[in-house]
Amino acid sequence: MAAYDPSEWTDLFVATAGASAALTGLVFVAVSINVDRILKFEGLPQRALETVLLLLSVVVVSVVGLIPGQSTAALGAELLALGLGFGVVTTRLAFRSMPRGPRPRSWLIARLVLVALATVPVVVGGASVLAEAGGGLYWVVAAIVFAIAGGVANAWVLLIEILR
């Protein structure tokens, strides 16, 4: 079944690896050009790293999906580990990037939802591939879409909103 067969997903993984690698590079260069401004704002360096990691997670997940000849058990375990790893790191960065002082709770909630939408589906997809039930790699597609959207949204804040 296509949901559990990574060879059926080669074109998607090639496209998302290339697109997210390009976006990651662009964000990295843009952050390095604006590093002085970013460092002046509390929490923005952490948000910059979170942004790069969200986009990098798509590259890594896509590359793992392209490994030839691996078993579905190996792919499922790799996805599970990647989702948990990126989830823990980006969640910690989201908490650390929140400015001190009174801020609307919705800011933190929105950031945590973004991280969850970009990482939890990878964990679910990995478990689903291992079990060969429950949607498989379709969960990973959701994570890829949300990670790219979240990375672009964060990049907007880092590159445009800091100039206001």
CSV table of C-alpha atoms in Angstrom, one decimal:
chain,number,residue,atom,x,y,z
A,1,MET,CA,0.0,0.0,0.0
A,2,ALA,CA,1.3,3.5,-0.9
A,3,ALA,CA,1.0,4.9,2.6
A,4,TYR,CA,3.7,2.6,3.8
A,5,ASP,CA,5.9,2.2,0.8
A,6,PRO,CA,8.6,4.9,0.6
A,7,SER,CA,9.4,4.1,-3.0
A,8,GLU,CA,6.0,5.6,-3.9
A,9,TRP,CA,7.0,8.9,-2.3
A,10,THR,CA,10.3,9.5,-4.0
A,11,ASP,CA,9.1,12.5,-6.1
A,12,LEU,CA,7.6,14.2,-3.1
A,13,PHE,CA,10.7,13.6,-0.9
A,14,VAL,CA,13.0,14.9,-3.7
A,15,ALA,CA,10.9,18.0,-4.2
A,16,THR,CA,10.5,18.8,-0.5
A,17,ALA,CA,14.2,18.2,0.2
A,18,GLY,CA,15.2,20.6,-2.5
A,19,ALA,CA,12.7,23.3,-1.7
A,20,SER,CA,13.3,23.2,2.0
A,21,ALA,CA,17.0,23.1,1.6
A,22,ALA,CA,16.8,26.2,-0.5
A,23,LEU,CA,14.6,28.0,2.0
A,24,THR,CA,16.9,27.0,4.9
A,25,GLY,CA,19.8,28.4,3.0
A,26,LEU,CA,18.0,31.7,2.3
A,27,VAL,CA,16.9,32.1,5.9
A,28,PHE,CA,20.4,31.3,7.1
A,29,VAL,CA,21.9,34.0,4.8
A,30,ALA,CA,19.1,36.5,5.6
A,31,VAL,CA,19.6,36.0,9.4
A,32,SER,CA,23.4,36.4,9.0
A,33,ILE,CA,22.9,39.7,7.2
A,34,ASN,CA,20.5,41.0,9.9
A,35,VAL,CA,22.3,39.4,12.8
A,36,ASP,CA,23.0,42.7,14.6
A,37,ARG,CA,19.2,43.6,14.5
A,38,ILE,CA,18.2,40.1,15.6
A,39,LEU,CA,20.6,40.1,18.5
A,40,LYS,CA,19.0,43.4,19.8
A,41,PHE,CA,15.6,41.7,20.4
A,42,GLU,CA,15.1,39.3,23.3
A,43,GLY,CA,14.2,35.8,22.0
A,44,LEU,CA,14.9,36.4,18.3
A,45,PRO,CA,18.1,34.5,18.2
A,46,GLN,CA,16.3,31.4,19.5
A,47,ARG,CA,13.4,32.1,17.1
A,48,ALA,CA,16.0,32.2,14.2
A,49,LEU,CA,17.4,28.9,15.2
A,50,GLU,CA,13.8,27.4,15.6
A,51,THR,CA,13.1,28.7,12.0
A,52,VAL,CA,16.2,27.1,10.6
A,53,LEU,CA,15.4,23.8,12.4
A,54,LEU,CA,11.8,23.7,11.2
A,55,LEU,CA,13.0,23.9,7.6
A,56,LEU,CA,16.0,21.6,8.2
A,57,SER,CA,13.6,19.0,9.7
A,58,VAL,CA,11.9,18.8,6.3
A,59,VAL,CA,15.3,18.3,4.6
A,60,VAL,CA,16.3,15.5,7.0
A,61,VAL,CA,12.9,13.7,6.9
A,62,SER,CA,12.9,13.9,3.1
A,63,VAL,CA,16.4,12.5,2.9
A,64,VAL,CA,15.6,9.7,5.3
A,65,GLY,CA,12.6,8.9,3.1
A,66,LEU,CA,14.9,8.6,0.1
A,67,ILE,CA,17.3,6.0,1.6
A,68,PRO,CA,17.2,3.1,-0.9
A,69,GLY,CA,16.5,-0.4,0.2
A,70,GLN,CA,15.6,0.3,3.8
A,71,SER,CA,12.9,-1.6,5.5
A,72,THR,CA,9.6,0.1,6.6
A,73,ALA,CA,10.6,-0.7,10.2
A,74,ALA,CA,13.8,1.3,9.8
A,75,LEU,CA,12.0,4.2,8.1
A,76,GLY,CA,9.4,4.2,10.9
A,77,ALA,CA,12.0,4.2,13.6
A,78,GLU,CA,13.9,6.9,11.9
A,79,LEU,CA,10.9,9.1,11.5
A,80,LEU,CA,9.8,8.5,15.1
A,81,ALA,CA,13.3,9.5,16.4
A,82,LEU,CA,13.5,12.6,14.1
A,83,GLY,CA,10.0,13.8,15.1
A,84,LEU,CA,10.8,13.4,18.8
A,85,GLY,CA,14.2,15.0,18.5
A,86,PHE,CA,13.1,18.0,16.4
A,87,GLY,CA,10.0,18.3,18.6
A,88,VAL,CA,11.9,18.5,21.8
A,89,VAL,CA,14.5,21.0,20.5
A,90,THR,CA,12.0,23.3,18.8
A,91,THR,CA,9.6,23.3,21.7
A,92,ARG,CA,12.5,24.3,24.1
A,93,LEU,CA,13.4,27.1,21.6
A,94,ALA,CA,9.8,28.3,21.4
A,95,PHE,CA,9.7,28.7,25.2
A,96,ARG,CA,13.1,30.3,25.3
A,97,SER,CA,12.3,32.8,22.6
A,98,MET,CA,9.3,34.3,24.4
A,99,PRO,CA,10.2,37.8,25.7
A,100,ARG,CA,10.1,38.2,29.5
A,101,GLY,CA,7.3,40.3,31.0
A,102,PRO,CA,3.6,40.3,30.4
A,103,ARG,CA,2.7,38.9,27.0
A,104,PRO,CA,-0.5,37.5,25.7
A,105,ARG,CA,-0.7,33.8,26.4
A,106,SER,CA,-1.9,33.4,22.8
A,107,TRP,CA,1.7,34.1,21.7
A,108,LEU,CA,3.1,31.1,23.4
A,109,ILE,CA,0.1,28.9,22.5
A,110,ALA,CA,0.4,29.9,18.8
A,111,ARG,CA,4.2,29.1,18.8
A,112,LEU,CA,3.7,25.7,20.5
A,113,VAL,CA,0.8,24.8,18.1
A,114,LEU,CA,3.1,25.6,15.2
A,115,VAL,CA,5.9,23.4,16.6
A,116,ALA,CA,3.4,20.6,17.3
A,117,LEU,CA,1.9,20.7,13.8
A,118,ALA,CA,5.4,20.5,12.3
A,119,THR,CA,6.7,17.7,14.5
A,120,VAL,CA,3.9,15.5,16.0
A,121,PRO,CA,2.7,14.3,12.6
A,122,VAL,CA,6.2,12.9,12.0
A,123,VAL,CA,6.1,11.0,15.2
A,124,VAL,CA,2.6,9.7,14.4
A,125,GLY,CA,3.7,8.9,10.8
A,126,GLY,CA,6.7,7.0,12.1
A,127,ALA,CA,4.6,5.0,14.5
A,128,SER,CA,2.1,4.4,11.7
A,129,VAL,CA,4.7,3.2,9.3
A,130,LEU,CA,6.1,0.8,12.0
A,131,ALA,CA,2.6,-0.6,12.6
A,132,GLU,CA,1.7,-0.5,8.9
A,133,ALA,CA,-1.7,1.0,9.9
A,134,GLY,CA,-3.2,4.4,10.5
A,135,GLY,CA,-2.2,6.6,7.5
A,136,GLY,CA,1.6,6.1,7.3
A,137,LEU,CA,3.5,8.6,5.3
A,138,TYR,CA,0.4,10.8,4.8
A,139,TRP,CA,1.1,12.1,8.3
A,140,VAL,CA,4.6,13.1,7.3
A,141,VAL,CA,3.1,15.2,4.4
A,142,ALA,CA,1.1,17.2,7.0
A,143,ALA,CA,4.3,17.8,9.0
A,144,ILE,CA,6.2,18.9,5.9
A,145,VAL,CA,3.5,21.4,5.0
A,146,PHE,CA,3.3,22.8,8.5
A,147,ALA,CA,7.1,23.0,9.0
A,148,ILE,CA,7.5,24.9,5.7
A,149,ALA,CA,4.6,27.2,6.6
A,150,GLY,CA,5.9,27.8,10.1
A,151,GLY,CA,9.4,28.4,8.9
A,152,VAL,CA,8.2,31.0,6.4
A,153,ALA,CA,6.0,32.7,9.0
A,154,ASN,CA,9.0,32.9,11.4
A,155,ALA,CA,11.2,34.1,8.7
A,156,TRP,CA,8.8,36.9,8.0
A,157,VAL,CA,9.0,38.0,11.6
A,158,LEU,CA,12.8,37.8,11.6
A,159,LEU,CA,13.3,39.7,8.4
A,160,ILE,CA,10.4,42.1,8.1
A,161,GLU,CA,8.8,42.7,11.5
A,162,ILE,CA,12.0,43.6,13.2
A,163,LEU,CA,12.3,46.6,10.9
A,164,ARG,CA,9.0,48.2,12.2
